[in-house]
């Protein structure tokens, strides 16, 4: 049985109350480990360590910070296989996919270790009588809270810039997928990260997460997760005037125009729909196809998706692994039932997948494609976050935009067309923080990342993250 521990003040510790919770392997449906069921007492201990460490961490040179953060990146790379296997067992994603994500977790550390060395601030000259310059100072102790879908990747996406900017961090991974965050703490010790600079407290959101958000000493919270959790966090943190970055849910459209490169649009739509079991916030769950190619695209998509192998995430040929938890599995299946009630026709899938052998009790769902739903029904406007997509025809660009923009969300979209003017026009009119044209998930870590409407507040990535994790101070000198 894997028993993991908190990482506080540079060492591994059991939670103060000594309580642990079960950790499940979603591909077998069985408990395979124990995780700390921490509470406010552990967060207080982590805060004490972090605030003490901040006194010296904020004074480290950029070169010193670079060296230790870059060492963590190297260790993540060196341990890719072990981390990827752990991620796959913990989350249910295919192991080959976990390997890519672990590579990206290493890139996060490397990217922000170097970004801190390049980060500059502004100066404003008042002709002839004064000059202003902006100091970008670290904030102090900050909190990072992450979800279960891309566990180590999203965890490091927050921690790396926070540390690079000179803050000390209290971080909480999802209680559903804590394993690689624990392994990261081992690598931080090996890399020589000073005690207390990063503290990882495991446990439930309403316990550990809430204690972090309401702690008066934690000055900023970077959160990625569901919109309703984000709303709750904002209600606690806003009256305390904390800096907040909220990366929330999505219901992303893929808009396929008749003049697209059909094969590329088709192959990519298979991924936008079902990569990581559809459990990526950037997945496209609403496929809008121009009517003249609708039937051809729909039928070809069904054929492609039929060929995807569902099952054991550790099997190299598996394309669709297990759904992360029993609760989420039930939620996704309930949305398939809702789709039927709303008049949807199940073109493919539509039920649980029964795997064999050790995976017989795992939580698998067949990749599901639904048509004939109204574009503004609940199935088409609420986040399902699983291997379930809806496909719909449209007649005009205006209609495609109306359908695409009809949800409360606005995270990402992909547009498929060979008409350059239309691509720019739709990109400009779509309500979305991220627009991919003739591609999907092509990520440059320097670009602003985040959503509009109920998909979030603030941006991550590049300078946006460095700005979030620093406090600007204007200094005005009269001469
Ligand atoms: P969640 O909101 O349930 O949990 C996210 C994290 O918040 C977890 O660590 C959880 O323990 C913690 N948490 C829960 N309640 C809390 C509270 N009261 N106070 C503080 N922390 C609390 O989300 P999830 O189910 O883990 O993740 C799926 C969601 O994340 C989906 O909605 C998905 O779209 C979203 N997501 C968004 C992005 C993005 O970049 N916009 C990326 C990945 C996932």
Short mmCIF file of C-alpha atoms and ligand atoms in Angstrom, two decimals:
data_model
loop_
_atom_site.label_atom_id
_atom_site.label_comp_id
_atom_site.label_asym_id
_atom_site.label_seq_id
_atom_site.Cartn_x
_atom_site.Cartn_y
_atom_site.Cartn_z
CA UNK A 1 0.00 0.00 0.00
CA UNK A 2 1.44 3.38 -1.03
CA UNK A 3 1.21 5.78 1.89
CA UNK A 4 2.12 9.32 0.94
CA UNK A 5 2.94 12.21 3.27
CA UNK A 6 2.79 15.97 3.35
CA UNK A 7 5.93 17.93 2.47
CA UNK A 8 6.37 20.70 5.01
CA UNK A 9 9.51 22.61 5.91
CA UNK A 10 11.64 20.39 3.66
CA UNK A 11 10.62 17.05 5.17
CA UNK A 12 7.84 14.50 4.82
CA UNK A 13 5.28 14.59 7.61
CA UNK A 14 2.11 12.74 8.52
CA UNK A 15 -0.91 15.02 8.95
CA UNK A 16 -1.22 16.55 12.43
CA UNK A 17 -4.37 14.56 13.26
CA UNK A 18 -2.86 11.35 11.87
CA UNK A 19 -5.84 10.70 9.58
CA UNK A 20 -5.46 9.20 6.09
CA UNK A 21 -7.89 8.63 3.19
CA UNK A 22 -8.07 5.98 0.49
CA UNK A 23 -6.54 6.59 -2.91
CA UNK A 24 -8.15 4.64 -5.77
CA UNK A 25 -6.77 3.25 -9.00
CA UNK A 26 -9.57 4.14 -11.44
CA UNK A 27 -8.58 1.39 -13.87
CA UNK A 28 -9.21 -1.32 -11.26
CA UNK A 29 -11.72 0.48 -9.02
CA UNK A 30 -9.60 -0.58 -6.02
CA UNK A 31 -7.81 1.26 -3.24
CA UNK A 32 -4.07 1.20 -3.84
CA UNK A 33 -2.79 3.87 -1.48
CA UNK A 34 -3.42 6.23 1.41
CA UNK A 35 -3.19 9.99 1.38
CA UNK A 36 -3.08 12.48 4.27
CA UNK A 37 -6.47 13.83 5.29
CA UNK A 38 -4.92 17.13 6.40
CA UNK A 39 -6.68 20.17 7.80
CA UNK A 40 -6.13 23.77 8.89
CA UNK A 41 -3.51 22.71 11.44
CA UNK A 42 -1.27 21.35 8.67
CA UNK A 43 -1.83 24.47 6.57
CA UNK A 44 -0.82 26.58 9.59
CA UNK A 45 2.36 24.53 9.95
CA UNK A 46 3.10 24.94 6.24
CA UNK A 47 2.50 28.68 6.53
CA UNK A 48 4.92 28.96 9.43
CA UNK A 49 7.60 27.17 7.39
CA UNK A 50 6.88 29.18 4.23
CA UNK A 51 6.90 32.58 5.92
CA UNK A 52 10.21 31.76 7.62
CA UNK A 53 11.73 30.50 4.36
CA UNK A 54 10.54 33.60 2.51
CA UNK A 55 12.95 35.80 4.47
CA UNK A 56 15.89 34.17 2.73
CA UNK A 57 14.27 32.94 -0.53
CA UNK A 58 13.30 36.48 -1.56
CA UNK A 59 16.95 37.48 -1.25
CA UNK A 60 18.31 34.66 -3.43
CA UNK A 61 19.84 35.81 -6.69
CA UNK A 62 18.07 34.97 -9.93
CA UNK A 63 20.99 32.70 -10.78
CA UNK A 64 20.58 30.74 -7.53
CA UNK A 65 16.85 30.33 -8.10
CA UNK A 66 17.47 29.32 -11.69
CA UNK A 67 19.93 26.61 -10.64
CA UNK A 68 17.64 24.86 -8.19
CA UNK A 69 14.48 25.15 -10.33
CA UNK A 70 16.36 23.93 -13.38
CA UNK A 71 17.68 21.00 -11.32
CA UNK A 72 14.07 20.08 -10.48
CA UNK A 73 13.30 20.18 -14.23
CA UNK A 74 16.22 17.83 -14.92
CA UNK A 75 15.09 15.43 -12.21
CA UNK A 76 11.55 15.38 -13.62
CA UNK A 77 13.04 14.50 -17.02
CA UNK A 78 15.31 11.81 -15.55
CA UNK A 79 12.35 10.23 -13.73
CA UNK A 80 9.88 10.50 -16.60
CA UNK A 81 9.06 6.78 -16.71
CA UNK A 82 8.42 6.44 -13.00
CA UNK A 83 6.34 9.64 -12.86
CA UNK A 84 4.33 8.72 -15.97
CA UNK A 85 3.49 5.27 -14.63
CA UNK A 86 2.44 6.76 -11.30
CA UNK A 87 0.30 9.38 -13.07
CA UNK A 88 -1.35 6.76 -15.25
CA UNK A 89 -2.22 4.53 -12.27
CA UNK A 90 -3.45 7.47 -10.21
CA UNK A 91 -5.46 9.26 -12.90
CA UNK A 92 -6.50 6.57 -15.38
CA UNK A 93 -4.92 8.21 -18.44
CA UNK A 94 -2.94 6.10 -20.92
CA UNK A 95 0.69 5.82 -19.86
CA UNK A 96 1.99 7.11 -23.23
CA UNK A 97 -0.05 10.28 -22.72
CA UNK A 98 1.21 10.64 -19.16
CA UNK A 99 4.78 10.56 -20.50
CA UNK A 100 4.06 13.62 -22.68
CA UNK A 101 2.51 15.46 -19.76
CA UNK A 102 5.43 14.70 -17.45
CA UNK A 103 7.77 16.08 -20.13
CA UNK A 104 5.65 19.22 -20.10
CA UNK A 105 5.86 19.41 -16.29
CA UNK A 106 9.66 19.50 -16.61
CA UNK A 107 9.31 22.19 -19.28
CA UNK A 108 7.24 24.31 -16.89
CA UNK A 109 10.10 24.41 -14.38
CA UNK A 110 12.72 25.07 -17.07
CA UNK A 111 10.62 27.74 -18.75
CA UNK A 112 9.93 29.75 -15.58
CA UNK A 113 13.45 29.24 -14.19
CA UNK A 114 14.72 31.07 -17.28
CA UNK A 115 11.76 33.49 -17.45
CA UNK A 116 12.68 34.94 -14.06
CA UNK A 117 16.11 35.80 -15.43
CA UNK A 118 14.57 37.70 -18.37
CA UNK A 119 11.69 39.39 -16.55
CA UNK A 120 11.97 43.20 -16.74
CA UNK A 121 9.79 46.00 -15.43
CA UNK A 122 8.71 49.35 -16.81
CA UNK A 123 9.92 52.90 -16.50
CA UNK A 124 7.82 56.03 -17.23
CA UNK A 125 9.59 59.27 -17.90
CA UNK A 126 7.84 62.57 -17.07
CA UNK A 127 9.69 64.81 -19.48
CA UNK A 128 12.07 67.17 -17.74
CA UNK A 129 11.02 66.75 -14.13
CA UNK A 130 10.63 63.17 -12.89
CA UNK A 131 11.01 59.52 -13.66
CA UNK A 132 8.97 56.55 -12.47
CA UNK A 133 10.14 52.98 -12.35
CA UNK A 134 8.19 49.89 -11.39
CA UNK A 135 9.60 47.39 -8.95
CA UNK A 136 8.21 43.89 -9.38
CA UNK A 137 8.49 42.36 -5.93
CA UNK A 138 7.64 38.87 -4.77
CA UNK A 139 4.35 38.72 -2.86
CA UNK A 140 5.29 36.46 0.06
CA UNK A 141 3.49 33.20 0.75
CA UNK A 142 1.12 32.20 -2.03
CA UNK A 143 -1.30 29.30 -2.48
CA UNK A 144 -1.60 27.02 -5.51
CA UNK A 145 -4.60 24.67 -5.84
CA UNK A 146 -4.88 22.30 -8.79
CA UNK A 147 -7.33 19.73 -10.25
CA UNK A 148 -7.10 16.04 -11.15
CA UNK A 149 -7.14 16.01 -14.92
CA UNK A 150 -3.49 16.89 -15.76
CA UNK A 151 -2.12 16.43 -12.24
CA UNK A 152 1.61 17.18 -12.36
CA UNK A 153 1.44 19.39 -15.42
CA UNK A 154 -1.10 21.83 -13.93
CA UNK A 155 0.50 21.68 -10.48
CA UNK A 156 3.90 22.74 -11.85
CA UNK A 157 2.30 25.32 -14.18
CA UNK A 158 1.50 27.29 -11.00
CA UNK A 159 4.31 26.34 -8.63
CA UNK A 160 7.15 27.04 -11.07
CA UNK A 161 6.31 30.72 -11.78
CA UNK A 162 5.41 31.33 -8.13
CA UNK A 163 8.81 30.10 -6.96
CA UNK A 164 10.71 31.70 -9.85
CA UNK A 165 9.18 35.07 -8.92
CA UNK A 166 10.61 34.70 -5.41
CA UNK A 167 7.55 33.56 -3.45
CA UNK A 168 7.24 30.67 -1.06
CA UNK A 169 4.39 28.32 -1.85
CA UNK A 170 1.79 26.22 -0.13
CA UNK A 171 0.38 23.89 -2.75
CA UNK A 172 -2.51 21.46 -2.75
CA UNK A 173 -2.93 18.88 -5.50
CA UNK A 174 -6.31 17.26 -6.04
CA UNK A 175 -7.05 14.62 -3.42
CA UNK A 176 -8.14 12.40 -6.32
CA UNK A 177 -4.68 12.41 -7.95
CA UNK A 178 -2.03 13.21 -5.31
CA UNK A 179 0.69 10.74 -6.29
CA UNK A 180 2.94 12.72 -8.65
CA UNK A 181 2.80 15.79 -6.39
CA UNK A 182 4.21 13.54 -3.67
CA UNK A 183 6.93 12.25 -6.02
CA UNK A 184 7.71 15.86 -6.93
CA UNK A 185 8.35 16.61 -3.24
CA UNK A 186 10.96 13.82 -3.22
CA UNK A 187 12.61 15.41 -6.26
CA UNK A 188 12.58 18.86 -4.62
CA UNK A 189 14.46 17.41 -1.64
CA UNK A 190 16.95 15.75 -4.00
CA UNK A 191 17.38 19.01 -5.94
CA UNK A 192 18.27 20.88 -2.75
CA UNK A 193 15.28 23.24 -2.70
CA UNK A 194 15.64 25.04 0.66
CA UNK A 195 13.27 23.91 3.42
CA UNK A 196 9.89 25.67 3.51
CA UNK A 197 10.17 27.26 0.05
CA UNK A 198 7.61 24.78 -1.31
CA UNK A 199 5.15 22.99 0.97
CA UNK A 200 2.68 20.43 -0.32
CA UNK A 201 -0.34 19.71 1.86
CA UNK A 202 -2.59 16.84 0.81
CA UNK A 203 -6.26 16.58 1.63
CA UNK A 204 -9.81 17.56 0.76
CA UNK A 205 -10.74 20.85 -0.90
CA UNK A 206 -13.21 22.01 1.76
CA UNK A 207 -10.58 21.26 4.46
CA UNK A 208 -7.09 22.03 3.13
CA UNK A 209 -8.09 24.19 0.16
CA UNK A 210 -10.50 26.24 2.22
CA UNK A 211 -7.92 26.69 5.00
CA UNK A 212 -5.48 28.03 2.41
CA UNK A 213 -7.98 30.39 0.81
CA UNK A 214 -9.12 31.80 4.18
CA UNK A 215 -5.62 32.02 5.74
CA UNK A 216 -4.90 35.73 6.30
CA UNK A 217 -1.16 35.32 5.62
CA UNK A 218 -1.52 33.72 2.17
CA UNK A 219 -1.68 36.75 -0.08
CA UNK A 220 -2.51 35.23 -3.45
CA UNK A 221 -4.35 32.16 -4.65
CA UNK A 222 -3.84 30.56 -8.03
CA UNK A 223 -6.65 28.08 -8.59
CA UNK A 224 -7.54 25.71 -11.41
CA UNK A 225 -10.70 23.65 -11.12
CA UNK A 226 -14.44 23.77 -11.51
CA UNK A 227 -16.46 26.99 -11.92
CA UNK A 228 -18.57 26.41 -8.80
CA UNK A 229 -15.44 25.87 -6.65
CA UNK A 230 -13.93 29.00 -8.21
CA UNK A 231 -17.05 30.96 -7.30
CA UNK A 232 -16.79 29.78 -3.69
CA UNK A 233 -13.07 30.61 -3.53
CA UNK A 234 -13.74 34.10 -4.88
CA UNK A 235 -16.42 34.65 -2.23
CA UNK A 236 -13.92 33.85 0.54
CA UNK A 237 -10.81 35.49 -0.92
CA UNK A 238 -12.30 38.67 -2.40
CA UNK A 239 -13.32 40.28 0.93
CA UNK A 240 -9.77 39.57 2.13
CA UNK A 241 -8.45 41.43 -0.97
CA UNK A 242 -6.28 38.54 -2.07
CA UNK A 243 -4.85 38.38 -5.56
CA UNK A 244 -6.79 35.70 -7.42
CA UNK A 245 -6.17 33.76 -10.60
CA UNK A 246 -9.07 31.45 -11.48
CA UNK A 247 -8.83 28.94 -14.34
CA UNK A 248 -12.25 27.31 -14.49
CA UNK A 249 -14.50 25.06 -16.54
CA UNK A 250 -15.27 25.07 -20.25
CA UNK A 251 -17.67 23.81 -22.92
CA UNK A 252 -15.53 24.35 -25.96
CA UNK A 253 -16.77 24.40 -29.55
CA UNK A 254 -14.98 23.01 -32.63
CA UNK A 255 -16.24 24.84 -35.68
CA UNK A 256 -15.67 22.97 -38.93
CA UNK A 257 -16.34 24.93 -42.13
CA UNK A 258 -16.86 23.16 -45.46
CA UNK A 259 -13.67 24.65 -46.91
CA UNK A 260 -11.43 23.06 -44.26
CA UNK A 261 -8.71 20.48 -44.80
CA UNK A 262 -11.14 17.61 -44.16
CA UNK A 263 -8.64 14.96 -43.08
CA UNK A 264 -6.75 17.23 -40.71
CA UNK A 265 -9.97 18.54 -39.19
CA UNK A 266 -11.26 15.01 -38.75
CA UNK A 267 -8.11 13.52 -37.19
CA UNK A 268 -7.71 16.46 -34.82
CA UNK A 269 -11.39 16.35 -33.83
CA UNK A 270 -10.87 12.77 -32.64
CA UNK A 271 -8.25 14.13 -30.22
CA UNK A 272 -10.10 17.31 -29.23
CA UNK A 273 -13.03 15.08 -28.32
CA UNK A 274 -11.43 12.10 -26.61
CA UNK A 275 -7.81 12.73 -25.60
CA UNK A 276 -7.40 11.97 -21.88
CA UNK A 277 -10.98 10.55 -21.92
CA UNK A 278 -12.20 14.06 -22.79
CA UNK A 279 -10.95 15.20 -19.38
CA UNK A 280 -8.94 18.19 -20.61
CA UNK A 281 -10.37 21.63 -19.98
CA UNK A 282 -9.44 22.47 -23.61
CA UNK A 283 -11.24 19.49 -25.17
CA UNK A 284 -13.94 20.40 -27.70
CA UNK A 285 -17.22 18.85 -26.63
CA UNK A 286 -19.47 20.57 -29.18
CA UNK A 287 -18.66 19.81 -32.80
CA UNK A 288 -20.33 22.28 -35.15
CA UNK A 289 -20.08 21.28 -38.80
CA UNK A 290 -21.21 23.23 -41.88
CA UNK A 291 -24.25 21.45 -43.29
CA UNK A 292 -22.80 20.70 -46.75
CA UNK A 293 -20.17 18.37 -45.24
CA UNK A 294 -22.07 17.42 -42.08
CA UNK A 295 -23.10 13.86 -42.99
CA UNK A 296 -19.70 13.00 -44.48
CA UNK A 297 -17.82 14.41 -41.46
CA UNK A 298 -20.14 12.76 -38.93
CA UNK A 299 -19.87 9.33 -40.55
CA UNK A 300 -16.09 9.56 -40.90
CA UNK A 301 -15.77 10.66 -37.27
CA UNK A 302 -17.80 7.67 -36.10
CA UNK A 303 -15.51 5.33 -38.06
CA UNK A 304 -12.35 6.91 -36.61
CA UNK A 305 -13.64 6.83 -33.05
CA UNK A 306 -14.83 3.23 -33.34
CA UNK A 307 -11.20 2.25 -33.83
CA UNK A 308 -10.03 3.79 -30.51
CA UNK A 309 -9.09 1.12 -28.03
CA UNK A 310 -10.60 1.56 -24.57
CA UNK A 311 -9.09 -0.19 -21.53
CA UNK A 312 -5.99 -0.74 -19.41
CA UNK A 313 -4.09 2.58 -19.30
CA UNK A 314 -0.78 0.74 -18.98
CA UNK A 315 -1.31 -1.05 -22.29
CA UNK A 316 0.62 0.77 -25.04
CA UNK A 317 -2.19 0.45 -27.58
CA UNK A 318 -4.87 1.95 -25.32
CA UNK A 319 -6.24 5.26 -26.53
CA UNK A 320 -8.94 5.81 -23.91
CA UNK A 321 -8.23 4.94 -20.29
CA UNK A 322 -10.35 5.03 -17.16
CA UNK A 323 -12.53 7.86 -15.83
CA UNK A 324 -10.74 9.41 -12.86
CA UNK A 325 -13.18 8.54 -10.05
CA UNK A 326 -16.39 6.69 -9.36
CA UNK A 327 -18.16 9.98 -8.70
CA UNK A 328 -17.06 11.48 -11.99
CA UNK A 329 -17.91 8.24 -13.85
CA UNK A 330 -21.47 8.43 -12.47
CA UNK A 331 -21.69 12.10 -13.42
CA UNK A 332 -20.61 11.48 -17.02
CA UNK A 333 -23.04 8.55 -17.39
CA UNK A 334 -25.84 10.70 -15.96
CA UNK A 335 -25.21 13.27 -18.71
CA UNK A 336 -25.59 10.56 -21.35
CA UNK A 337 -29.00 9.76 -19.82
CA UNK A 338 -29.85 13.46 -19.83
CA UNK A 339 -28.89 13.69 -23.51
CA UNK A 340 -31.34 10.88 -24.29
CA UNK A 341 -34.09 12.64 -22.30
CA UNK A 342 -33.36 15.82 -24.24
CA UNK A 343 -33.97 13.99 -27.53
CA UNK A 344 -30.37 13.16 -28.40
CA UNK A 345 -29.62 10.26 -30.70
CA UNK A 346 -26.62 8.18 -29.60
CA UNK A 347 -24.53 7.59 -32.71
CA UNK A 348 -21.73 5.75 -30.93
CA UNK A 349 -21.04 4.52 -27.39
CA UNK A 350 -23.50 5.79 -24.83
CA UNK A 351 -22.65 3.40 -22.02
CA UNK A 352 -20.04 2.07 -19.63
CA UNK A 353 -17.29 -0.07 -21.13
CA UNK A 354 -16.69 -3.44 -19.52
CA UNK A 355 -12.96 -4.15 -19.41
CA UNK A 356 -11.44 -7.53 -18.67
CA UNK A 357 -9.21 -9.16 -16.07
CA UNK A 358 -7.77 -6.80 -13.44
CA UNK A 359 -9.68 -3.95 -15.05
CA UNK A 360 -13.11 -5.58 -14.79
CA UNK A 361 -14.15 -3.22 -11.96
CA UNK A 362 -12.49 -0.14 -13.48
CA UNK A 363 -14.45 2.98 -14.43
CA UNK A 364 -14.48 3.02 -18.23
CA UNK A 365 -16.95 4.75 -20.56
CA UNK A 366 -17.24 4.16 -24.29
CA UNK A 367 -16.41 7.20 -26.41
CA UNK A 368 -19.82 8.68 -27.10
CA UNK A 369 -21.08 10.80 -30.00
CA UNK A 370 -24.57 12.31 -29.85
CA UNK A 371 -26.61 14.18 -32.47
CA UNK A 372 -30.03 15.82 -32.79
CA UNK A 373 -29.72 17.91 -29.64
CA UNK A 374 -30.83 21.54 -29.49
CA UNK A 375 -27.70 23.70 -29.42
CA UNK A 376 -28.81 25.39 -26.19
CA UNK A 377 -30.02 22.34 -24.23
CA UNK A 378 -28.36 21.36 -20.94
CA UNK A 379 -26.22 18.62 -22.52
CA UNK A 380 -24.84 21.22 -24.91
CA UNK A 381 -24.27 23.99 -22.38
CA UNK A 382 -23.15 22.26 -19.16
CA UNK A 383 -19.63 20.90 -18.70
CA UNK A 384 -19.54 17.08 -18.84
CA UNK A 385 -15.73 16.68 -18.88
CA UNK A 386 -15.70 13.13 -20.19
CA UNK A 387 -15.62 11.13 -23.45
CA UNK A 388 -18.94 12.56 -24.64
CA UNK A 389 -19.42 14.94 -27.57
CA UNK A 390 -22.38 16.37 -29.40
CA UNK A 391 -22.32 17.00 -33.16
CA UNK A 392 -24.53 19.58 -34.87
CA UNK A 393 -24.91 21.11 -38.33
CA UNK A 394 -24.94 24.86 -39.04
CA UNK A 395 -25.76 26.85 -42.17
CA UNK A 396 -24.01 30.21 -41.85
CA UNK A 397 -21.04 31.75 -40.08
CA UNK A 398 -23.42 33.87 -37.99
CA UNK A 399 -25.31 30.78 -36.90
CA UNK A 400 -22.08 28.97 -36.00
CA UNK A 401 -21.06 31.92 -33.82
CA UNK A 402 -24.46 32.07 -32.14
CA UNK A 403 -24.25 28.38 -31.30
CA UNK A 404 -20.60 28.58 -30.20
CA UNK A 405 -21.20 31.57 -27.93
CA UNK A 406 -24.39 30.31 -26.29
CA UNK A 407 -22.86 28.90 -23.09
CA UNK A 408 -21.76 30.56 -19.84
CA UNK A 409 -18.20 29.40 -20.63
CA UNK A 410 -15.48 30.84 -22.84
CA UNK A 411 -12.25 28.94 -22.46
CA UNK A 412 -11.05 27.61 -25.83
CA UNK A 413 -12.22 26.78 -29.34
CA UNK A 414 -10.87 25.47 -32.58
CA UNK A 415 -11.85 26.72 -36.01
CA UNK A 416 -11.30 24.78 -39.23
CA UNK A 417 -11.31 26.75 -42.48
CA UNK A 418 -9.01 27.65 -45.37
CA UNK A 419 -10.56 31.12 -45.72
CA UNK A 420 -8.09 33.47 -44.06
CA UNK A 421 -10.51 36.35 -43.66
CA UNK A 422 -13.13 34.13 -42.10
CA UNK A 423 -10.57 32.64 -39.71
CA UNK A 424 -9.65 36.12 -38.41
CA UNK A 425 -13.29 37.24 -38.31
CA UNK A 426 -14.51 34.24 -36.33
CA UNK A 427 -11.47 34.38 -34.01
CA UNK A 428 -12.30 37.98 -33.25
CA UNK A 429 -16.03 37.38 -32.66
CA UNK A 430 -15.89 34.21 -30.65
CA UNK A 431 -16.20 34.53 -26.87
CA UNK A 432 -13.15 32.57 -25.85
CA UNK A 433 -9.79 33.14 -24.18
CA UNK A 434 -7.94 30.81 -26.56
CA UNK A 435 -8.58 30.28 -30.26
CA UNK A 436 -6.88 27.61 -32.35
CA UNK A 437 -7.17 27.87 -36.11
CA UNK A 438 -6.56 24.66 -38.05
CA UNK A 439 -4.92 23.10 -35.00
CA UNK A 440 -5.58 22.26 -31.36
CA UNK A 441 -3.53 22.18 -28.17
CA UNK A 442 -0.55 23.77 -29.89
CA UNK A 443 0.92 25.43 -26.82
CA UNK A 444 3.59 28.12 -26.59
CA UNK A 445 4.27 28.68 -22.89
CA UNK A 446 4.77 32.41 -23.47
CA UNK A 447 1.17 33.03 -24.56
CA UNK A 448 -1.63 34.21 -22.22
CA UNK A 449 -3.63 31.20 -21.04
CA UNK A 450 -7.13 31.43 -19.59
CA UNK A 451 -10.79 31.96 -20.25
CA UNK A 452 -13.52 34.59 -20.43
CA UNK A 453 -17.06 34.56 -18.97
CA UNK A 454 -17.41 31.81 -16.34
CA UNK A 455 -14.23 30.08 -17.51
CA UNK A 456 -12.08 32.25 -15.33
CA UNK A 457 -10.46 35.46 -14.23
CA UNK A 458 -6.87 36.37 -15.05
CA UNK A 459 -4.32 34.65 -17.24
CA UNK A 460 -1.47 32.22 -16.71
CA UNK A 461 1.59 31.63 -18.89
CA UNK A 462 4.67 33.69 -19.74
CA UNK A 463 4.82 37.22 -18.36
CA UNK A 464 1.18 36.98 -17.27
CA UNK A 465 2.18 34.41 -14.64
CA UNK A 466 5.27 36.39 -13.61
CA UNK A 467 3.08 39.48 -13.22
CA UNK A 468 0.47 37.60 -11.21
CA UNK A 469 3.07 36.27 -8.80
CA UNK A 470 4.70 39.70 -8.24
CA UNK A 471 3.42 42.94 -6.79
CA UNK A 472 4.16 46.09 -8.82
CA UNK A 473 5.41 49.08 -6.86
CA UNK A 474 5.80 52.46 -8.55
CA UNK A 475 8.74 54.60 -7.45
CA UNK A 476 8.60 58.24 -8.59
CA UNK A 477 11.76 60.35 -8.43
CA UNK A 478 11.59 64.08 -9.00
CA UNK A 479 14.70 65.78 -10.28
P1 LIG B 1 -12.65 20.99 -8.33
O1 LIG B 1 -13.07 22.41 -8.41
O2 LIG B 1 -13.56 20.01 -7.72
O3 LIG B 1 -11.27 20.84 -7.54
C1 LIG B 1 -10.10 21.54 -7.92
C2 LIG B 1 -9.22 21.71 -6.70
O4 LIG B 1 -9.88 22.56 -5.77
C3 LIG B 1 -8.92 20.41 -5.97
O5 LIG B 1 -7.61 20.42 -5.47
C4 LIG B 1 -9.93 20.46 -4.82
O6 LIG B 1 -9.53 19.71 -3.69
C5 LIG B 1 -9.93 21.95 -4.51
N1 LIG B 1 -11.12 22.42 -3.80
C6 LIG B 1 -12.36 21.88 -3.79
N2 LIG B 1 -13.17 22.59 -2.99
C7 LIG B 1 -12.44 23.60 -2.49
C8 LIG B 1 -12.72 24.68 -1.60
N3 LIG B 1 -13.91 24.83 -1.05
N4 LIG B 1 -11.74 25.55 -1.32
C9 LIG B 1 -10.52 25.42 -1.88
N5 LIG B 1 -10.18 24.40 -2.71
C10 LIG B 1 -11.14 23.51 -3.02
O7 LIG B 1 -12.27 20.59 -9.82
P2 LIG B 1 -11.84 19.16 -10.34
O8 LIG B 1 -13.06 18.32 -10.40
O9 LIG B 1 -10.65 18.69 -9.59
O10 LIG B 1 -11.33 19.49 -11.82
C11 LIG B 1 -12.16 19.54 -12.94
C12 LIG B 1 -12.49 20.97 -13.29
O11 LIG B 1 -11.30 21.71 -13.51
C13 LIG B 1 -13.28 21.07 -14.57
O12 LIG B 1 -14.31 22.00 -14.40
C14 LIG B 1 -12.26 21.59 -15.58
O13 LIG B 1 -12.79 22.31 -16.66
C15 LIG B 1 -11.43 22.47 -14.71
N6 LIG B 1 -10.13 22.73 -15.31
C16 LIG B 1 -9.88 23.97 -15.81
C17 LIG B 1 -8.66 24.23 -16.41
C18 LIG B 1 -8.34 25.60 -16.95
O14 LIG B 1 -7.19 25.85 -17.26
N7 LIG B 1 -9.30 26.49 -17.11
C19 LIG B 1 -7.70 23.23 -16.49
C20 LIG B 1 -8.00 21.97 -15.98
C21 LIG B 1 -9.22 21.72 -15.38
#
